[in-house]
GROMACS .gro file of C-alpha atoms in nm:
model
  377
    1MET     CA    1  -3.354  -3.551  -2.967
    2GLU     CA    2  -3.107  -3.648  -2.694
    3GLY     CA    3  -3.192  -4.016  -2.738
    4TYR     CA    4  -3.150  -4.002  -3.116
    5ILE     CA    5  -2.803  -3.847  -3.087
    6GLN     CA    6  -2.683  -4.072  -2.805
    7GLN     CA    7  -2.788  -4.383  -2.998
    8ARG     CA    8  -2.564  -4.277  -3.287
    9LYS     CA    9  -2.242  -4.237  -3.095
   10THR     CA   10  -2.081  -4.544  -3.254
   11GLU     CA   11  -2.199  -4.435  -3.598
   12MET     CA   12  -2.049  -4.090  -3.543
   13LEU     CA   13  -1.716  -4.235  -3.434
   14GLN     CA   14  -1.706  -4.455  -3.744
   15LEU     CA   15  -1.751  -4.150  -3.966
   16ILE     CA   16  -1.485  -3.958  -3.771
   17GLU     CA   17  -1.247  -4.249  -3.828
   18LYS     CA   18  -1.322  -4.243  -4.201
   19LEU     CA   19  -1.257  -3.868  -4.225
   20VAL     CA   20  -0.944  -3.872  -4.007
   21ASN     CA   21  -0.796  -4.147  -4.220
   22ILE     CA   22  -0.801  -3.921  -4.527
   23ASP     CA   23  -0.499  -3.692  -4.558
   24SER     CA   24  -0.644  -3.344  -4.601
   25GLY     CA   25  -0.370  -3.094  -4.530
   26SER     CA   26  -0.440  -2.749  -4.671
   27TYR     CA   27  -0.236  -2.828  -4.982
   28VAL     CA   28  -0.370  -3.184  -5.025
   29LYS     CA   29  -0.658  -3.080  -5.251
   30LYS     CA   30  -0.758  -3.434  -5.348
   31GLY     CA   31  -0.808  -3.530  -4.981
   32ILE     CA   32  -1.009  -3.221  -4.895
   33ASP     CA   33  -1.230  -3.274  -5.200
   34GLU     CA   34  -1.282  -3.639  -5.106
   35ILE     CA   35  -1.404  -3.533  -4.762
   36GLY     CA   36  -1.629  -3.280  -4.934
   37ARG     CA   37  -1.783  -3.550  -5.153
   38ILE     CA   38  -1.849  -3.774  -4.852
   39LEU     CA   39  -2.020  -3.496  -4.660
   40GLN     CA   40  -2.209  -3.371  -4.965
   41LYS     CA   41  -2.370  -3.713  -5.004
   42LYS     CA   42  -2.455  -3.730  -4.633
   43TYR     CA   43  -2.627  -3.390  -4.641
   44GLU     CA   44  -2.815  -3.463  -4.962
   45GLU     CA   45  -2.952  -3.783  -4.808
   46ILE     CA   46  -3.133  -3.578  -4.541
   47GLY     CA   47  -3.280  -3.314  -4.771
   48PHE     CA   48  -3.007  -3.052  -4.793
   49VAL     CA   49  -2.888  -2.882  -5.110
   50VAL     CA   50  -2.511  -2.860  -5.153
   51GLU     CA   51  -2.343  -2.604  -5.378
   52VAL     CA   52  -1.979  -2.684  -5.455
   53LYS     CA   53  -1.751  -2.381  -5.493
   54THR     CA   54  -1.474  -2.520  -5.711
   55GLU     CA   55  -1.117  -2.408  -5.646
   56ALA     CA   56  -0.817  -2.468  -5.870
   57LYS     CA   57  -0.543  -2.450  -5.605
   58TYR     CA   58  -0.710  -2.518  -5.272
   59GLY     CA   59  -0.979  -2.761  -5.163
   60ASN     CA   60  -1.332  -2.693  -5.287
   61HIS     CA   61  -1.578  -2.522  -5.051
   62LEU     CA   62  -1.935  -2.633  -4.981
   63VAL     CA   63  -2.235  -2.406  -4.921
   64ILE     CA   64  -2.518  -2.608  -4.768
   65ARG     CA   65  -2.879  -2.533  -4.680
   66HIS     CA   66  -3.203  -2.729  -4.646
   67GLU     CA   67  -3.409  -2.768  -4.963
   68HIS     CA   68  -3.698  -2.577  -4.797
   69SER     CA   69  -3.476  -2.301  -4.661
   70LEU     CA   70  -3.565  -1.946  -4.767
   71HIS     CA   71  -3.394  -1.687  -4.549
   72PRO     CA   72  -3.175  -1.865  -4.292
   73LYS     CA   73  -3.070  -1.652  -3.995
   74ILE     CA   74  -2.784  -1.868  -3.867
   75ILE     CA   75  -2.451  -1.924  -4.039
   76LEU     CA   76  -2.236  -2.219  -3.933
   77VAL     CA   77  -1.874  -2.246  -4.047
   78ALA     CA   78  -1.639  -2.546  -4.032
   79HIS     CA   79  -1.325  -2.637  -4.224
   80MET     CA   80  -1.219  -2.960  -4.393
   81ASP     CA   81  -0.843  -2.901  -4.412
   82THR     CA   82  -0.579  -2.984  -4.151
   83VAL     CA   83  -0.217  -2.878  -4.096
   84PHE     CA   84  -0.074  -3.223  -4.166
   85PRO     CA   85   0.112  -3.315  -4.487
   86GLU     CA   86   0.025  -3.603  -4.714
   87GLY     CA   87   0.141  -3.935  -4.568
   88THR     CA   88   0.064  -3.850  -4.205
   89VAL     CA   89  -0.234  -4.086  -4.187
   90LYS     CA   90  -0.022  -4.384  -4.290
   91LYS     CA   91   0.214  -4.314  -3.999
   92ARG     CA   92  -0.054  -4.263  -3.734
   93PRO     CA   93  -0.413  -4.339  -3.835
   94PHE     CA   94  -0.721  -4.292  -3.620
   95GLN     CA   95  -0.723  -4.488  -3.295
   96MET     CA   96  -0.912  -4.492  -2.967
   97LYS     CA   97  -0.742  -4.530  -2.631
   98GLY     CA   98  -0.964  -4.531  -2.326
   99SER     CA   99  -1.187  -4.224  -2.324
  100ARG     CA  100  -1.000  -4.048  -2.604
  101ALA     CA  101  -0.967  -4.075  -2.982
  102TYR     CA  102  -0.648  -3.976  -3.162
  103GLY     CA  103  -0.541  -3.899  -3.517
  104PRO     CA  104  -0.439  -3.613  -3.748
  105GLY     CA  105  -0.711  -3.351  -3.743
  106VAL     CA  106  -0.937  -3.548  -3.508
  107VAL     CA  107  -1.015  -3.240  -3.298
  108ASP     CA  108  -0.928  -2.969  -3.552
  109MET     CA  109  -1.172  -3.040  -3.694
  110LYS     CA  110  -1.288  -3.374  -3.833
  111SER     CA  111  -1.502  -3.441  -3.523
  112SER     CA  112  -1.668  -3.102  -3.557
  113LEU     CA  113  -1.768  -3.188  -3.914
  114VAL     CA  114  -1.942  -3.500  -3.785
  115GLU     CA  115  -2.100  -3.317  -3.492
  116LEU     CA  116  -2.247  -3.056  -3.727
  117LEU     CA  117  -2.384  -3.320  -3.964
  118TYR     CA  118  -2.550  -3.514  -3.683
  119ALA     CA  119  -2.699  -3.201  -3.529
  120MET     CA  120  -2.871  -3.150  -3.865
  121LYS     CA  121  -2.972  -3.517  -3.877
  122ALA     CA  122  -3.126  -3.485  -3.531
  123LEU     CA  123  -3.326  -3.174  -3.624
  124VAL     CA  124  -3.455  -3.342  -3.940
  125HIS     CA  125  -3.538  -3.662  -3.749
  126CYS     CA  126  -3.738  -3.467  -3.490
  127GLY     CA  127  -3.927  -3.271  -3.755
  128SER     CA  128  -3.783  -2.940  -3.637
  129ASN     CA  129  -3.808  -2.648  -3.879
  130ALA     CA  130  -3.486  -2.517  -3.728
  131CYS     CA  131  -3.295  -2.721  -3.985
  132GLU     CA  132  -3.426  -2.476  -4.246
  133ASN     CA  133  -3.279  -2.180  -4.058
  134VAL     CA  134  -2.912  -2.257  -4.117
  135GLN     CA  135  -2.658  -2.176  -4.385
  136ILE     CA  136  -2.352  -2.401  -4.358
  137ILE     CA  137  -2.011  -2.330  -4.507
  138LEU     CA  138  -1.746  -2.602  -4.514
  139ASN     CA  139  -1.423  -2.451  -4.641
  140GLY     CA  140  -1.096  -2.608  -4.745
  141ASP     CA  141  -0.828  -2.355  -4.657
  142GLU     CA  142  -0.881  -2.227  -4.302
  143GLU     CA  143  -0.548  -2.351  -4.168
  144ILE     CA  144  -0.358  -2.123  -4.407
  145GLY     CA  145  -0.573  -1.816  -4.341
  146SER     CA  146  -0.874  -1.887  -4.566
  147PRO     CA  147  -0.724  -1.711  -4.872
  148SER     CA  148  -0.991  -1.839  -5.112
  149SER     CA  149  -1.286  -1.874  -4.873
  150ARG     CA  150  -1.275  -1.549  -4.677
  151GLU     CA  151  -1.481  -1.359  -4.933
  152LEU     CA  152  -1.735  -1.645  -4.942
  153ILE     CA  153  -1.771  -1.646  -4.563
  154GLU     CA  154  -1.812  -1.269  -4.548
  155GLU     CA  155  -2.062  -1.273  -4.833
  156GLN     CA  156  -2.271  -1.550  -4.676
  157SER     CA  157  -2.260  -1.375  -4.336
  158MET     CA  158  -2.441  -1.068  -4.463
  159GLY     CA  159  -2.794  -1.045  -4.325
  160LYS     CA  160  -2.744  -1.325  -4.071
  161GLU     CA  161  -2.842  -1.281  -3.707
  162TYR     CA  162  -2.606  -1.537  -3.552
  163ALA     CA  163  -2.279  -1.711  -3.639
  164LEU     CA  164  -2.175  -2.040  -3.481
  165ILE     CA  165  -1.820  -2.151  -3.561
  166MET     CA  166  -1.724  -2.514  -3.520
  167GLU     CA  167  -1.366  -2.497  -3.397
  168PRO     CA  168  -1.312  -2.739  -3.105
  169ALA     CA  169  -1.395  -2.640  -2.750
  170ARG     CA  170  -1.098  -2.568  -2.527
  171LYS     CA  171  -0.959  -2.844  -2.303
  172ASP     CA  172  -1.187  -2.731  -2.019
  173GLY     CA  173  -1.490  -2.721  -2.250
  174SER     CA  174  -1.497  -2.342  -2.285
  175LEU     CA  175  -1.643  -2.169  -2.588
  176VAL     CA  176  -1.438  -1.898  -2.759
  177THR     CA  177  -1.579  -1.545  -2.755
  178ALA     CA  178  -1.271  -1.347  -2.859
  179ARG     CA  179  -0.981  -1.413  -3.095
  180ARG     CA  180  -0.681  -1.204  -3.189
  181GLY     CA  181  -0.647  -1.084  -3.544
  182GLY     CA  182  -0.324  -1.069  -3.736
  183GLY     CA  183  -0.130  -1.127  -4.051
  184ARG     CA  184   0.200  -1.227  -4.207
  185TYR     CA  185   0.485  -1.035  -4.369
  186LYS     CA  186   0.787  -1.144  -4.567
  187LEU     CA  187   1.091  -0.916  -4.543
  188MET     CA  188   1.356  -0.963  -4.815
  189ILE     CA  189   1.693  -0.788  -4.799
  190LYS     CA  190   1.946  -0.765  -5.081
  191GLY     CA  191   2.311  -0.690  -5.003
  192LYS     CA  192   2.643  -0.729  -5.182
  193ALA     CA  193   2.861  -1.038  -5.153
  194ALA     CA  194   3.233  -1.020  -5.080
  195HIS     CA  195   3.504  -1.243  -4.930
  196SER     CA  196   3.499  -1.187  -4.555
  197GLY     CA  197   3.876  -1.227  -4.526
  198ILE     CA  198   4.022  -1.077  -4.841
  199GLU     CA  199   3.800  -0.773  -4.909
  200PRO     CA  200   3.518  -0.747  -4.654
  201GLU     CA  201   3.496  -0.371  -4.701
  202LYS     CA  202   3.349  -0.428  -5.045
  203GLY     CA  203   3.055  -0.626  -4.905
  204ARG     CA  204   2.717  -0.506  -4.782
  205SER     CA  205   2.572  -0.756  -4.533
  206ALA     CA  206   2.205  -0.836  -4.578
  207ILE     CA  207   2.216  -1.037  -4.254
  208GLU     CA  208   2.348  -0.737  -4.061
  209GLU     CA  209   2.063  -0.526  -4.196
  210LEU     CA  210   1.814  -0.798  -4.104
  211ALA     CA  211   1.950  -0.800  -3.747
  212TYR     CA  212   1.867  -0.430  -3.712
  213LYS     CA  213   1.520  -0.489  -3.851
  214ILE     CA  214   1.445  -0.782  -3.620
  215ILE     CA  215   1.518  -0.571  -3.312
  216GLN     CA  216   1.312  -0.279  -3.440
  217LEU     CA  217   1.017  -0.502  -3.533
  218HIS     CA  218   1.018  -0.687  -3.202
  219ASN     CA  219   1.015  -0.354  -3.020
  220LEU     CA  220   0.666  -0.296  -3.165
  221THR     CA  221   0.531  -0.570  -2.937
  222ASN     CA  222   0.309  -0.441  -2.657
  223HIS     CA  223   0.170  -0.725  -2.449
  224GLU     CA  224  -0.045  -0.494  -2.236
  225GLN     CA  225  -0.229  -0.378  -2.550
  226GLY     CA  226  -0.240  -0.728  -2.698
  227ILE     CA  227   0.001  -0.651  -2.983
  228SER     CA  228   0.264  -0.908  -3.083
  229VAL     CA  229   0.524  -0.887  -3.358
  230ASN     CA  230   0.735  -1.198  -3.399
  231VAL     CA  231   1.006  -1.276  -3.653
  232GLY     CA  232   0.961  -1.652  -3.654
  233ILE     CA  233   1.178  -1.770  -3.944
  234ILE     CA  234   1.499  -1.622  -4.088
  235SER     CA  235   1.742  -1.732  -4.358
  236GLY     CA  236   2.030  -1.583  -4.551
  237GLY     CA  237   2.387  -1.599  -4.672
  238SER     CA  238   2.571  -1.858  -4.878
  239SER     CA  239   2.882  -1.948  -4.676
  240VAL     CA  240   3.042  -1.857  -4.346
  241ASN     CA  241   3.330  -1.671  -4.512
  242THR     CA  242   3.111  -1.463  -4.744
  243ILE     CA  243   2.946  -1.130  -4.664
  244SER     CA  244   2.580  -1.219  -4.715
  245ASP     CA  245   2.407  -1.073  -5.019
  246ASN     CA  246   2.061  -1.195  -4.918
  247ALA     CA  247   1.846  -1.243  -4.608
  248VAL     CA  248   1.478  -1.320  -4.556
  249ALA     CA  249   1.252  -1.296  -4.252
  250HIS     CA  250   0.896  -1.422  -4.204
  251ILE     CA  251   0.697  -1.215  -3.955
  252ASP     CA  252   0.381  -1.300  -3.760
  253ILE     CA  253   0.155  -1.016  -3.639
  254ARG     CA  254  -0.120  -1.037  -3.373
  255ILE     CA  255  -0.364  -0.765  -3.265
  256THR     CA  256  -0.654  -0.754  -3.019
  257GLU     CA  257  -0.855  -0.460  -3.154
  258LYS     CA  258  -0.920  -0.381  -3.520
  259GLU     CA  259  -0.824  -0.016  -3.465
  260GLN     CA  260  -0.467  -0.130  -3.394
  261ALA     CA  261  -0.414  -0.263  -3.746
  262GLN     CA  262  -0.368   0.061  -3.940
  263GLU     CA  263  -0.120   0.219  -3.698
  264LEU     CA  264   0.083  -0.102  -3.666
  265GLU     CA  265   0.103  -0.142  -4.043
  266LYS     CA  266   0.232   0.218  -4.070
  267LYS     CA  267   0.505   0.146  -3.814
  268ILE     CA  268   0.616  -0.171  -3.991
  269LYS     CA  269   0.637   0.006  -4.326
  270ARG     CA  270   0.824   0.297  -4.168
  271ILE     CA  271   1.087   0.060  -4.022
  272CYS     CA  272   1.131  -0.112  -4.357
  273ALA     CA  273   1.146   0.209  -4.558
  274ASN     CA  274   1.508   0.282  -4.462
  275THR     CA  275   1.826   0.079  -4.420
  276GLU     CA  276   2.088   0.091  -4.146
  277VAL     CA  277   2.354  -0.078  -4.359
  278ARG     CA  278   2.450   0.147  -4.651
  279GLY     CA  279   2.405  -0.023  -4.988
  280THR     CA  280   2.142  -0.278  -4.885
  281GLU     CA  281   1.791  -0.283  -5.029
  282ILE     CA  282   1.462  -0.390  -4.870
  283GLN     CA  283   1.144  -0.540  -5.010
  284LEU     CA  284   0.840  -0.598  -4.786
  285GLU     CA  285   0.536  -0.811  -4.872
  286GLY     CA  286   0.224  -0.896  -4.673
  287ALA     CA  287  -0.043  -0.734  -4.460
  288ILE     CA  288  -0.255  -0.766  -4.149
  289SER     CA  289  -0.524  -0.971  -4.316
  290ARG     CA  290  -0.736  -1.124  -4.039
  291PRO     CA  291  -0.946  -0.891  -3.819
  292PRO     CA  292  -0.982  -0.974  -3.451
  293MET     CA  293  -1.298  -1.131  -3.313
  294GLU     CA  294  -1.388  -0.884  -3.039
  295TYR     CA  295  -1.605  -0.958  -2.738
  296ASN     CA  296  -1.903  -0.722  -2.737
  297GLU     CA  297  -2.259  -0.690  -2.614
  298GLN     CA  298  -2.399  -0.892  -2.905
  299THR     CA  299  -2.153  -1.173  -2.841
  300GLU     CA  300  -2.244  -1.172  -2.474
  301LYS     CA  301  -2.616  -1.210  -2.550
  302LEU     CA  302  -2.552  -1.503  -2.783
  303LEU     CA  303  -2.324  -1.664  -2.526
  304HIS     CA  304  -2.594  -1.636  -2.258
  305ILE     CA  305  -2.844  -1.813  -2.485
  306ILE     CA  306  -2.600  -2.100  -2.540
  307GLN     CA  307  -2.531  -2.114  -2.166
  308GLU     CA  308  -2.904  -2.134  -2.091
  309VAL     CA  309  -2.939  -2.424  -2.336
  310GLY     CA  310  -2.640  -2.588  -2.171
  311GLU     CA  311  -2.795  -2.561  -1.826
  312GLU     CA  312  -3.112  -2.727  -1.957
  313ILE     CA  313  -2.913  -3.034  -2.060
  314GLY     CA  314  -2.688  -3.033  -1.754
  315LEU     CA  315  -2.386  -2.879  -1.922
  316HIS     CA  316  -2.208  -2.582  -1.764
  317VAL     CA  317  -2.071  -2.370  -2.048
  318HIS     CA  318  -1.787  -2.125  -1.988
  319ASN     CA  319  -1.613  -1.889  -2.227
  320THR     CA  320  -1.260  -1.771  -2.293
  321ALA     CA  321  -1.042  -1.569  -2.531
  322THR     CA  322  -0.761  -1.710  -2.742
  323GLY     CA  323  -0.464  -1.570  -2.929
  324GLY     CA  324  -0.519  -1.794  -3.230
  325GLY     CA  325  -0.698  -1.676  -3.542
  326GLY     CA  326  -0.995  -1.837  -3.715
  327ASP     CA  327  -1.289  -1.788  -3.947
  328ALA     CA  328  -1.491  -1.647  -3.656
  329SER     CA  329  -1.299  -1.325  -3.713
  330PHE     CA  330  -1.459  -1.285  -4.055
  331THR     CA  331  -1.819  -1.335  -3.941
  332SER     CA  332  -1.761  -1.111  -3.640
  333ALA     CA  333  -1.613  -0.835  -3.856
  334THR     CA  334  -1.933  -0.823  -4.064
  335GLY     CA  335  -2.124  -0.736  -3.745
  336VAL     CA  336  -2.284  -1.078  -3.687
  337PRO     CA  337  -2.288  -1.194  -3.320
  338THR     CA  338  -2.038  -1.479  -3.320
  339VAL     CA  339  -1.944  -1.759  -3.082
  340ASP     CA  340  -1.671  -2.010  -3.163
  341GLY     CA  341  -1.552  -2.337  -3.010
  342LEU     CA  342  -1.878  -2.528  -3.050
  343GLY     CA  343  -1.701  -2.849  -3.147
  344PRO     CA  344  -1.620  -3.140  -2.914
  345VAL     CA  345  -1.374  -3.103  -2.627
  346GLY     CA  346  -1.016  -3.199  -2.702
  347GLY     CA  347  -0.664  -3.071  -2.713
  348ASN     CA  348  -0.309  -3.073  -2.849
  349ALA     CA  349  -0.429  -2.961  -3.192
  350HIS     CA  350  -0.167  -2.959  -3.471
  351SER     CA  351   0.048  -3.215  -3.288
  352LYS     CA  352   0.103  -3.592  -3.277
  353GLU     CA  353  -0.092  -3.601  -2.949
  354GLU     CA  354  -0.409  -3.438  -3.088
  355TYR     CA  355  -0.720  -3.592  -2.931
  356ILE     CA  356  -1.091  -3.559  -2.854
  357GLU     CA  357  -1.275  -3.659  -2.539
  358ILE     CA  358  -1.512  -3.918  -2.685
  359ASP     CA  359  -1.792  -3.859  -2.435
  360THR     CA  360  -1.818  -3.492  -2.533
  361LEU     CA  361  -1.905  -3.579  -2.892
  362THR     CA  362  -2.272  -3.647  -2.825
  363GLU     CA  363  -2.321  -3.383  -2.556
  364ARG     CA  364  -2.181  -3.112  -2.784
  365THR     CA  365  -2.401  -3.233  -3.070
  366ILE     CA  366  -2.705  -3.203  -2.843
  367LEU     CA  367  -2.594  -2.855  -2.733
  368LEU     CA  368  -2.551  -2.744  -3.094
  369ALA     CA  369  -2.886  -2.882  -3.215
  370LYS     CA  370  -3.079  -2.734  -2.924
  371THR     CA  371  -2.901  -2.399  -2.961
  372ILE     CA  372  -3.006  -2.383  -3.326
  373GLU     CA  373  -3.363  -2.461  -3.217
  374ARG     CA  374  -3.358  -2.185  -2.955
  375LEU     CA  375  -3.215  -1.929  -3.196
  376SER     CA  376  -3.482  -2.024  -3.453
  377ARG     CA  377  -3.780  -1.947  -3.232
   0.00000   0.00000   0.00000
């Protein structure tokens, strides 16, 4: 198996280049669907059946399993969308410099898509029945919170024994065994406009009300408990000499334990139920929508299996927690032991400097294929 994968390093890089050079931001449906068609053909060529879940707004999702598969125990999840807008590829297409490859989405997660495909190719090539023990989901909206694929992931996770999520490994090669959950809110405040010099007493400042709310919301943050409330974007008003009649805030929420969600939501609603500035009105939209991926005994057992496989191929595998969200939260919340970060090693995701370490592409593919074999025994 190792030899088969190592011999296809150039082939894998060529496919990564092809995928990276397709704009597939979360709202670039045509690009995501093009990537889906490329991968669908690749999987069908090696005996897999691909079901396309058509979406009107977002990219289509793919549900993939081997044609002889009956009751697969392992679910693997990867996403085809990136955070980059249409036109990014033209400005900075795929390129290799030394030991690294660069390009929009190269690590998050075009390379993981190729790694997953070639792990399946290797299992098929070696005649391993483990290729029949996997259910693969490739979704098209992970970077915006998986609004149309969450239900699909949760549904497909039911009855599975293991979940392997293909987000990239951390810069030091660590797998991810815990992620924070969270959500987004939009706070809209309506005031009353007035000239700030001639008759300011007739105005009701939406911006002033928002200022009170920002302080109250930020005071809900408790770093020791892993709770973060951040007002990241604000807007409002029409001119500097007008009492503002409107203000809007976009709020990011992060939690570490699922039990924290209900109480935090109550506190946010309580803050937004009353106004400090008489005559202003408040409207709140949103929710804590992504559960945390919590480290537990089941996760630890799965991690140890992956680490044992790693030792067999000379790869020391470590684990870490991260504040970022991901689809691993959904599989974990259904009770399936979940480990994330099984993609290649890289860094600077979502930036112009995003990269993968080229040499980790084949070693991570070997680790993934052999892990699937071990879990299928």
